[in-house]
Short mmCIF file of C-alpha atoms in Angstrom, two decimals:
data_model
loop_
_atom_site.label_atom_id
_atom_site.label_comp_id
_atom_site.label_asym_id
_atom_site.label_seq_id
_atom_site.Cartn_x
_atom_site.Cartn_y
_atom_site.Cartn_z
CA UNK J 1 -37.33 0.29 -22.80
CA UNK J 2 -33.85 -0.58 -24.08
CA UNK J 3 -30.37 0.21 -21.95
CA UNK J 4 -27.66 1.36 -23.97
CA UNK J 5 -25.00 0.20 -22.78
CA UNK J 6 -22.20 2.50 -24.23
CA UNK J 7 -24.17 5.26 -21.58
CA UNK J 8 -24.71 3.30 -18.94
CA UNK J 9 -21.29 2.68 -18.31
CA UNK J 10 -20.36 6.57 -18.84
CA UNK J 11 -23.34 8.09 -16.57
CA UNK J 12 -21.41 5.81 -14.17
CA UNK J 13 -18.02 7.03 -14.93
CA UNK J 14 -16.35 7.47 -11.61
CA UNK J 15 -15.04 10.62 -11.10
CA UNK J 16 -18.53 12.89 -12.24
CA UNK J 17 -20.18 15.89 -9.27
CA UNK J 18 -23.56 15.70 -9.95
CA UNK J 19 -24.34 19.03 -10.49
CA UNK J 20 -27.88 19.46 -8.54
CA UNK J 21 -30.48 22.11 -10.15
CA UNK J 22 -29.70 21.73 -13.88
CA UNK J 23 -31.84 19.43 -15.09
CA UNK J 24 -30.21 16.23 -16.37
CA UNK J 25 -28.09 15.29 -12.89
CA UNK J 26 -31.59 15.92 -10.32
CA UNK J 27 -33.30 12.12 -12.54
CA UNK J 28 -29.37 11.36 -10.72
CA UNK J 29 -29.72 12.04 -7.91
CA UNK J 30 -30.85 11.17 -4.63
CA UNK J 31 -31.43 11.82 -0.73
CA UNK J 32 -29.61 10.81 1.81
CA UNK J 33 -30.37 12.27 4.79
CA UNK J 34 -32.53 10.13 5.96
CA UNK J 35 -29.53 7.93 6.82
CA UNK J 36 -26.75 10.47 7.69
CA UNK J 37 -28.27 11.83 10.58
CA UNK J 38 -30.19 14.92 9.62
CA UNK J 39 -29.60 16.92 5.93
CA UNK J 40 -26.43 19.21 6.68
CA UNK J 41 -26.53 21.40 3.70
CA UNK J 42 -29.80 22.35 5.32
CA UNK J 43 -28.15 23.28 8.11
CA UNK J 44 -25.23 24.93 6.58
CA UNK J 45 -28.16 26.79 4.13
CA UNK J 46 -30.75 28.22 6.91
CA UNK J 47 -26.86 29.50 9.36
CA UNK J 48 -25.40 31.51 6.26
CA UNK J 49 -29.23 32.94 4.45
CA UNK J 50 -31.59 33.23 7.59
CA UNK J 51 -28.96 33.16 11.11
CA UNK J 52 -25.97 34.95 10.14
CA UNK J 53 -26.66 36.40 6.74
CA UNK J 54 -24.89 40.04 7.67
CA UNK J 55 -22.20 38.53 9.83
CA UNK J 56 -19.29 36.97 8.15
CA UNK J 57 -19.05 32.52 8.87
CA UNK J 58 -16.77 30.12 9.00
CA UNK J 59 -17.15 26.68 8.15
CA UNK J 60 -14.79 23.38 7.71
CA UNK J 61 -16.89 20.70 5.84
CA UNK J 62 -14.80 17.01 6.07
CA UNK J 63 -15.89 13.59 4.95
CA UNK J 64 -14.03 10.47 2.84
CA UNK J 65 -13.18 11.81 -0.08
CA UNK J 66 -15.92 10.30 -2.54
CA UNK J 67 -18.26 10.33 -0.06
CA UNK J 68 -20.33 12.50 -2.25
CA UNK J 69 -19.14 16.24 -0.56
CA UNK J 70 -18.65 17.97 -4.09
CA UNK J 71 -22.41 17.17 -4.94
CA UNK J 72 -24.03 18.23 -2.32
CA UNK J 73 -21.74 21.07 -2.00
CA UNK J 74 -22.41 22.07 -5.48
CA UNK J 75 -26.69 21.47 -3.92
CA UNK J 76 -25.53 23.83 -1.20
CA UNK J 77 -24.96 26.79 -3.72
CA UNK J 78 -27.49 25.86 -6.05
CA UNK J 79 -30.24 26.37 -2.25
CA UNK J 80 -28.02 29.77 -1.50
CA UNK J 81 -28.45 31.53 -4.84
CA UNK J 82 -32.24 31.32 -4.64
CA UNK J 83 -31.68 32.51 -1.39
CA UNK J 84 -29.69 35.55 -3.63
CA UNK J 85 -26.50 35.42 -2.36
CA UNK J 86 -23.45 35.48 -5.10
CA UNK J 87 -21.71 32.47 -3.99
CA UNK J 88 -18.45 32.15 -5.56
CA UNK J 89 -17.40 27.97 -5.62
CA UNK J 90 -13.67 26.39 -6.52
CA UNK J 91 -12.04 23.25 -6.97
CA UNK J 92 -8.49 24.31 -4.88
CA UNK J 93 -6.91 20.88 -7.00
CA UNK J 94 -7.32 23.55 -10.15
CA UNK J 95 -5.33 27.07 -7.99
CA UNK J 96 -2.98 24.68 -5.59
CA UNK J 97 -0.08 22.69 -5.59
CA UNK J 98 -1.84 20.19 -3.33
CA UNK J 99 2.03 18.46 -2.21
CA UNK J 100 2.67 21.97 -0.90
CA UNK J 101 -0.24 24.80 0.64
CA UNK J 102 0.88 27.66 1.89
CA UNK J 103 -1.97 29.62 3.39
CA UNK J 104 -1.38 32.86 1.22
CA UNK J 105 -1.95 30.06 -1.78
CA UNK J 106 -5.15 29.78 -0.45
CA UNK J 107 -6.17 33.51 0.22
CA UNK J 108 -5.04 34.21 -3.41
CA UNK J 109 -6.18 31.57 -5.05
CA UNK J 110 -10.25 32.99 -2.66
CA UNK J 111 -9.37 36.44 -4.56
CA UNK J 112 -8.30 35.59 -8.23
CA UNK J 113 -12.18 33.26 -7.97
CA UNK J 114 -14.30 35.18 -6.59
CA UNK J 115 -12.57 39.01 -8.27
CA UNK J 116 -13.27 36.71 -11.10
CA UNK J 117 -16.98 36.55 -10.58
CA UNK J 118 -17.79 40.08 -10.11
CA UNK J 119 -15.99 40.69 -13.63
CA UNK J 120 -20.06 42.97 -14.24
CA UNK J 121 -18.84 44.89 -10.58
CA UNK J 122 -16.62 48.39 -11.28
CA UNK J 123 -13.93 48.04 -7.91
CA UNK J 124 -11.93 51.35 -6.52
CA UNK J 125 -8.52 50.69 -7.60
CA UNK J 126 -6.64 48.16 -5.13
CA UNK J 127 -3.99 50.17 -3.47
CA UNK J 128 -2.78 47.47 -0.96
CA UNK J 129 -3.77 45.21 -3.24
CA UNK J 130 -1.16 45.95 -6.43
CA UNK J 131 1.42 46.81 -4.21
CA UNK J 132 1.89 43.84 -2.63
CA UNK J 133 1.50 42.08 -6.20
CA UNK J 134 4.44 43.64 -7.17
CA UNK J 135 6.27 43.65 -4.25
CA UNK J 136 5.47 39.85 -5.13
CA UNK J 137 6.84 39.69 -9.05
CA UNK J 138 10.26 42.07 -7.95
CA UNK J 139 10.78 38.93 -5.39
CA UNK J 140 10.22 36.30 -8.51
CA UNK J 141 12.40 38.34 -10.40
CA UNK J 142 10.40 40.67 -12.77
CA UNK J 143 10.82 42.80 -15.38
CA UNK J 144 8.48 46.55 -14.66
CA UNK J 145 7.14 48.99 -17.43
CA UNK J 146 4.57 51.73 -16.99
CA UNK J 147 1.64 50.17 -16.63
CA UNK J 148 1.89 46.61 -17.25
CA UNK J 149 4.26 44.19 -15.46
CA UNK J 150 6.44 40.84 -17.36
CA UNK J 151 7.34 38.16 -15.68
CA UNK J 152 10.08 35.98 -17.80
CA UNK J 153 8.50 32.82 -19.11
CA UNK J 154 5.00 33.98 -18.69
CA UNK J 155 5.08 37.53 -20.37
CA UNK J 156 2.45 40.46 -19.45
CA UNK J 157 1.15 40.44 -15.53
CA UNK J 158 -0.91 42.90 -13.75
CA UNK J 159 -3.63 44.92 -14.01
CA UNK J 160 -6.04 45.55 -17.31
CA UNK J 161 -7.99 48.83 -16.94
CA UNK J 162 -10.55 49.89 -18.31
CA UNK J 163 -12.31 52.66 -16.74
CA UNK J 164 -10.53 52.30 -13.03
CA UNK J 165 -12.19 48.77 -13.54
CA UNK J 166 -8.84 46.45 -12.11
CA UNK J 167 -8.26 42.98 -13.46
CA UNK J 168 -6.97 41.07 -10.55
CA UNK J 169 -7.69 37.95 -11.63
CA UNK J 170 -5.69 37.94 -14.22
CA UNK J 171 -2.69 40.17 -11.97
CA UNK J 172 -3.45 37.11 -9.50
CA UNK J 173 -4.09 33.98 -12.10
CA UNK J 174 -0.97 34.85 -14.37
CA UNK J 175 1.19 34.77 -10.65
CA UNK J 176 0.17 31.61 -9.83
CA UNK J 177 0.56 29.68 -13.10
CA UNK J 178 4.58 30.82 -12.67
CA UNK J 179 4.51 29.54 -9.62
CA UNK J 180 2.74 26.02 -10.00
CA UNK J 181 4.96 25.20 -12.00
CA UNK J 182 8.71 26.35 -10.67
CA UNK J 183 9.02 25.22 -6.68
CA UNK J 184 11.79 27.56 -6.68
CA UNK J 185 9.53 30.56 -7.52
CA UNK J 186 6.57 28.85 -4.72
CA UNK J 187 9.32 28.66 -2.31
CA UNK J 188 10.09 32.15 -3.50
CA UNK J 189 6.92 33.62 -2.94
CA UNK J 190 5.85 32.09 0.29
CA UNK J 191 8.71 33.13 1.42
CA UNK J 192 7.81 37.47 0.25
CA UNK J 193 3.77 36.86 1.70
CA UNK J 194 4.65 34.55 4.38
CA UNK J 195 4.99 37.80 6.89
CA UNK J 196 3.25 39.55 4.73
CA UNK J 197 0.11 37.43 5.44
CA UNK J 198 -1.62 40.39 7.49
CA UNK J 199 -1.58 42.72 5.19
CA UNK J 200 -3.39 40.75 2.32
CA UNK J 201 -5.37 39.70 4.83
CA UNK J 202 -6.14 42.91 4.82
CA UNK J 203 -5.79 44.45 1.45
CA UNK J 204 -8.70 41.61 0.41
CA UNK J 205 -10.79 42.20 3.22
CA UNK J 206 -10.72 46.11 2.59
CA UNK J 207 -9.41 45.97 -1.72
CA UNK J 208 -12.21 43.73 -2.70
CA UNK J 209 -14.55 41.16 -0.01
CA UNK J 210 -16.62 44.96 1.95
CA UNK J 211 -16.68 46.81 -1.52
CA UNK J 212 -17.64 44.48 -3.62
CA UNK J 213 -20.21 42.64 -0.93
CA UNK J 214 -21.28 46.46 -0.87
CA UNK J 215 -22.45 47.02 -4.43
CA UNK J 216 -23.26 43.56 -4.51
CA UNK J 217 -26.09 44.29 -2.21
CA UNK J 218 -26.87 47.62 -4.43
CA UNK J 219 -27.60 45.18 -6.65
CA UNK J 220 -29.65 43.26 -4.09
CA UNK J 221 -27.87 40.39 -3.34
CA UNK J 222 -27.93 39.33 -0.24
CA UNK J 223 -24.40 38.92 -0.06
CA UNK J 224 -21.02 37.06 -0.50
CA UNK J 225 -20.02 32.89 0.26
CA UNK J 226 -17.11 31.59 -1.21
CA UNK J 227 -17.62 27.65 -0.88
CA UNK J 228 -13.75 26.07 -1.00
CA UNK J 229 -13.55 22.52 -2.33
CA UNK J 230 -10.65 19.67 -2.32
CA UNK J 231 -9.02 21.36 0.71
CA UNK J 232 -9.35 18.28 1.34
CA UNK J 233 -6.95 16.62 -0.76
CA UNK J 234 -4.63 18.01 0.35
CA UNK J 235 -1.21 16.54 0.78
CA UNK J 236 0.42 15.26 4.17
CA UNK J 237 3.65 15.58 3.51
CA UNK J 238 6.50 16.55 5.75
CA UNK J 239 6.92 20.79 5.74
CA UNK J 240 10.46 21.55 5.80
CA UNK J 241 10.48 22.68 8.97
CA UNK J 242 9.07 18.95 10.32
CA UNK J 243 5.15 19.68 10.75
CA UNK J 244 2.80 17.90 8.88
CA UNK J 245 0.86 19.90 5.38
CA UNK J 246 -2.89 19.80 7.29
CA UNK J 247 -2.11 20.17 10.76
CA UNK J 248 -0.32 23.38 9.11
CA UNK J 249 -2.54 25.03 7.39
CA UNK J 250 -5.96 23.89 9.09
CA UNK J 251 -4.08 23.88 12.61
CA UNK J 252 -1.20 26.94 12.83
CA UNK J 253 -3.08 28.49 9.98
CA UNK J 254 -6.74 28.14 10.94
CA UNK J 255 -6.86 32.03 12.64
CA UNK J 256 -6.36 33.61 9.08
CA UNK J 257 -9.00 30.84 7.50
CA UNK J 258 -11.07 32.54 9.41
CA UNK J 259 -10.55 35.72 8.60
CA UNK J 260 -12.28 36.77 5.64
CA UNK J 261 -15.18 38.46 5.97
CA UNK J 262 -17.40 36.57 3.89
CA UNK J 263 -19.63 33.68 3.95
CA UNK J 264 -16.79 30.50 3.67
CA UNK J 265 -16.95 27.17 3.23
CA UNK J 266 -13.92 24.98 2.96
CA UNK J 267 -13.27 21.21 3.14
CA UNK J 268 -11.79 19.58 5.44
CA UNK J 269 -9.36 15.66 5.19
CA UNK J 270 -11.64 14.19 7.30
CA UNK J 271 -8.33 12.40 9.01
CA UNK J 272 -7.79 15.22 10.70
CA UNK J 273 -10.17 14.10 13.16
CA UNK J 274 -7.68 11.73 14.11
CA UNK J 275 -4.35 13.48 15.20
CA UNK J 276 -3.53 14.93 18.09
CA UNK J 277 -3.89 18.02 17.11
CA UNK J 278 -7.73 18.41 16.74
CA UNK J 279 -9.52 19.98 19.75
CA UNK J 280 -6.73 22.96 18.72
CA UNK J 281 -7.77 23.17 15.70
CA UNK J 282 -11.33 23.07 17.28
CA UNK J 283 -10.42 26.38 19.25
CA UNK J 284 -9.32 27.92 16.34
CA UNK J 285 -12.61 27.70 13.76
CA UNK J 286 -16.07 28.92 15.22
CA UNK J 287 -17.87 25.53 15.55
CA UNK J 288 -16.50 21.69 14.79
CA UNK J 289 -16.25 20.55 11.28
CA UNK J 290 -19.70 19.80 9.92
CA UNK J 291 -19.43 15.22 9.11
CA UNK J 292 -20.30 13.89 6.03
CA UNK J 293 -21.21 10.57 7.05
CA UNK J 294 -20.84 7.34 5.52
CA UNK J 295 -24.24 5.52 4.52
CA UNK J 296 -24.69 2.27 6.66
CA UNK J 297 -25.53 -0.64 4.95
CA UNK J 298 -25.17 -2.34 8.16
CA UNK J 299 -24.83 -2.42 11.61
CA UNK J 300 -22.52 -2.35 13.49
CA UNK J 301 -24.00 -5.75 15.10
CA UNK J 302 -23.21 -7.04 10.54
CA UNK J 303 -26.58 -7.00 9.88
CA UNK J 304 -27.75 -5.86 6.87
CA UNK J 305 -29.29 -1.91 7.06
CA UNK J 306 -32.42 -1.91 4.29
CA UNK J 307 -32.53 1.58 4.76
CA UNK J 308 -29.35 3.29 3.91
CA UNK J 309 -29.46 -0.40 1.51
CA UNK J 310 -32.17 0.82 -0.43
CA UNK J 311 -31.11 4.43 -1.37
CA UNK J 312 -27.52 2.73 -2.50
CA UNK J 313 -29.79 0.80 -4.96
CA UNK J 314 -31.91 3.24 -6.09
CA UNK J 315 -28.59 5.65 -7.05
CA UNK J 316 -28.01 2.29 -9.79
CA UNK J 317 -31.26 2.48 -10.97
CA UNK J 318 -31.27 5.87 -11.14
CA UNK J 319 -28.44 5.75 -13.86
CA UNK J 320 -29.95 3.55 -15.93
CA UNK J 321 -33.82 3.83 -15.96
CA UNK J 322 -32.99 8.48 -15.31
CA UNK J 323 -36.89 9.26 -16.15
CA UNK J 324 -38.97 6.20 -13.65
CA UNK J 325 -39.58 7.22 -10.59
CA UNK J 326 -38.33 4.99 -7.74
CA UNK J 327 -40.84 2.65 -7.68
CA UNK J 328 -41.43 1.41 -11.99
CA UNK J 329 -37.41 1.46 -11.69
CA UNK J 330 -37.40 -1.81 -8.66
CA UNK J 331 -39.25 -4.20 -11.13
CA UNK J 332 -36.86 -3.40 -14.13
CA UNK J 333 -33.40 -4.59 -11.03
CA UNK J 334 -33.09 -8.58 -13.19
CA UNK J 335 -33.15 -6.15 -16.66
CA UNK J 336 -29.24 -5.12 -15.19
CA UNK J 337 -28.16 -7.79 -13.31
CA UNK J 338 -28.36 -11.86 -13.77
CA UNK J 339 -30.56 -11.01 -9.71
CA UNK J 340 -31.89 -9.33 -7.03
CA UNK J 341 -28.78 -10.70 -4.88
CA UNK J 342 -26.75 -9.07 -7.26
CA UNK J 343 -27.43 -5.29 -7.41
CA UNK J 344 -27.09 -5.97 -3.29
CA UNK J 345 -23.91 -7.65 -3.44
CA UNK J 346 -22.69 -4.73 -4.86
CA UNK J 347 -24.30 -2.19 -2.40
CA UNK J 348 -23.04 -4.47 0.09
CA UNK J 349 -19.69 -4.11 -0.94
CA UNK J 350 -19.54 -0.77 -1.90
CA UNK J 351 -19.69 -0.40 2.13
CA UNK J 352 -21.72 3.21 1.52
CA UNK J 353 -19.26 4.48 -0.28
CA UNK J 354 -20.83 7.15 -3.95
CA UNK J 355 -16.90 6.51 -5.24
CA UNK J 356 -17.14 3.10 -4.78
CA UNK J 357 -19.96 1.46 -5.82
CA UNK J 358 -19.93 3.60 -8.80
CA UNK J 359 -15.69 2.32 -9.15
CA UNK J 360 -17.23 -1.39 -8.99
CA UNK J 361 -20.08 -0.56 -11.46
CA UNK J 362 -18.54 0.59 -13.62
CA UNK J 363 -15.69 -2.15 -13.95
CA UNK J 364 -18.50 -4.95 -13.95
CA UNK J 365 -19.91 -3.32 -17.58
CA UNK J 366 -16.68 -2.65 -18.94
CA UNK J 367 -15.67 -5.83 -18.12
CA UNK J 368 -19.35 -7.89 -18.90
CA UNK J 369 -19.67 -5.86 -21.61
CA UNK J 370 -23.46 -6.81 -22.62
CA UNK J 371 -26.72 -7.17 -20.07
CA UNK J 372 -27.40 -8.53 -17.14
CA UNK J 373 -24.41 -8.32 -15.35
CA UNK J 374 -23.92 -11.13 -13.95
CA UNK J 375 -22.59 -12.19 -10.01
CA UNK J 376 -19.81 -14.05 -11.06
CA UNK J 377 -17.83 -11.41 -12.87
CA UNK J 378 -18.97 -9.13 -10.53
CA UNK J 379 -16.90 -11.05 -7.94
CA UNK J 380 -14.21 -11.57 -10.64
CA UNK J 381 -13.92 -6.88 -10.19
CA UNK J 382 -14.15 -7.22 -6.58
CA UNK J 383 -11.26 -9.15 -5.97
CA UNK J 384 -9.69 -8.07 -8.84
CA UNK J 385 -9.86 -4.71 -6.39
CA UNK J 386 -9.22 -5.98 -2.94
CA UNK J 387 -5.70 -6.82 -4.41
CA UNK J 388 -4.94 -4.00 -5.09
CA UNK J 389 -6.16 -2.40 -2.08
CA UNK J 390 -3.92 -5.39 -0.79
CA UNK J 391 -0.39 -4.44 -1.72
CA UNK J 392 -0.07 -1.17 0.62
CA UNK J 393 -0.89 -2.89 4.06
CA UNK J 394 1.87 -3.46 6.77
CA UNK J 395 1.89 -5.98 9.03
CA UNK J 396 1.51 -3.45 11.80
CA UNK J 397 -2.16 -1.59 10.09
CA UNK J 398 -3.27 -5.69 9.13
CA UNK J 399 -3.15 -5.98 13.04
CA UNK J 400 -4.73 -2.59 13.40
CA UNK J 401 -7.61 -3.02 10.31
CA UNK J 402 -8.12 -6.71 12.75
CA UNK J 403 -8.95 -4.62 16.19
CA UNK J 404 -11.30 -1.80 13.85
CA UNK J 405 -13.53 -5.32 12.39
CA UNK J 406 -14.02 -6.18 15.87
CA UNK J 407 -14.64 -2.98 18.00
CA UNK J 408 -16.27 -1.08 15.74
CA UNK J 409 -13.53 2.15 17.23
CA UNK J 410 -9.96 4.17 16.13
CA UNK J 411 -8.14 5.67 18.34
CA UNK J 412 -5.83 9.05 17.44
CA UNK J 413 -2.88 6.81 16.33
CA UNK J 414 -0.86 7.60 13.18
CA UNK J 415 -1.52 4.82 11.91
CA UNK J 416 -5.85 5.41 12.06
CA UNK J 417 -5.00 8.37 9.82
CA UNK J 418 -3.33 6.41 7.69
CA UNK J 419 -6.92 3.90 7.06
CA UNK J 420 -8.88 6.61 6.97
CA UNK J 421 -7.10 8.95 4.38
CA UNK J 422 -6.64 5.55 2.09
CA UNK J 423 -10.62 4.41 2.62
CA UNK J 424 -9.70 1.15 4.11
CA UNK J 425 -12.11 1.80 7.36
CA UNK J 426 -15.43 4.17 6.76
CA UNK J 427 -16.84 5.83 9.63
CA UNK J 428 -21.00 6.11 10.49
CA UNK J 429 -22.94 7.23 12.54
CA UNK J 430 -24.97 5.43 15.24
CA UNK J 431 -27.40 8.17 15.83
CA UNK J 432 -25.60 10.85 17.13
CA UNK J 433 -22.42 8.04 17.95
CA UNK J 434 -19.64 7.24 15.11
CA UNK J 435 -18.54 4.20 14.63
CA UNK J 436 -16.57 2.72 12.48
CA UNK J 437 -15.44 -0.56 10.03
CA UNK J 438 -13.48 -1.73 6.95
CA UNK J 439 -14.01 -1.11 3.89
CA UNK J 440 -16.62 -4.65 3.14
CA UNK J 441 -13.63 -5.26 -0.20
CA UNK J 442 -10.98 -5.46 2.81
CA UNK J 443 -12.90 -7.36 5.25
CA UNK J 444 -13.34 -10.36 3.77
CA UNK J 445 -9.05 -10.78 3.09
CA UNK J 446 -7.94 -13.52 5.07
CA UNK J 447 -5.50 -11.54 6.71
CA UNK J 448 -8.77 -10.78 8.65
CA UNK J 449 -10.71 -13.71 8.55
CA UNK J 450 -8.05 -15.72 10.50
#
């Protein structure tokens, strides 16, 4: 079996999310639950479909950016759809300006996506919603004419009515398109909607979610689930009044996020777990955030974690030989790498981080331009990556990294939040107990070897 180098390069794209159950990506998916402390997705599915199918639930889902959350959430979508739920999955970064997010933005994005997904269901005219959006349009200096609403620079906005069916998604979508590209308009919209949050929430629940769920159940569906991905990527810059954005949204506004009358799963920045407000956050939500931990490639004492390393190697081999079984792939390692040790080194340097593994591998393929991939080229790629990562690290942060490397713990210090956000430090699980270590690529820097 000859490996197509270009195809191998393309299939190791670190930005690619696997869509489990689409046939092709199924062959690339590796189940890491055995080394991650259990199947979190299975537990989330059971909570929604078995324990509380008819009661709204709200779950926060977190983990390092790039550790596989999106792939797992798409697997949750597939599992819930098999259980007859109508599932709306979307990446919030497509709807929101991640540097400037307000709770009204999140609720409007959810309303738009839900409405968009229900194009075959006719709902009554959303009078409260209509009134709120018309008020928002007036704030945006909109020109209102008969059945349509016009915004300068955008064009027709509003509700296209066909047999009493109103397109909320069209109205919300065009308003948010205007505000997404115009900070001044976004500020005006949020100033108008901020005191209207309760009314907006009531309109979404009473005129969209509740009637939609009733119609879905008439069609034999079990209920409605909304999965809001990429909220963990919102920037943590400080708002004008001095509050960091992540704490503002998930702590100060957390209660509103829990009040939607359907099942909702939000991704949350992992760094919030180390915020001084984390205790308050857990009081806002019905249960603690679910953490998707890293895949362990070492134990806290430095010994190799054989099972975790084997699964990370399977992840690489599956992309080279998707049609073969795991056992068959292992006999072909030297068709890709100059030695088994080179593959082991690659997986060890990833620290068990999915995207970092693919990033190193992708760069290695591009650098080498032929198979087998050599150890000396891998070391060159690792050095280049280390040099890039080291550039923004301050002396204070190097000391924090030395402390983590020695103690395998972190505190709630602001510096540690940055180290987590920057993926300089990874979180693992030893049973139920978390432990931390420096990203292995940084771990070999001379600043940490002294």
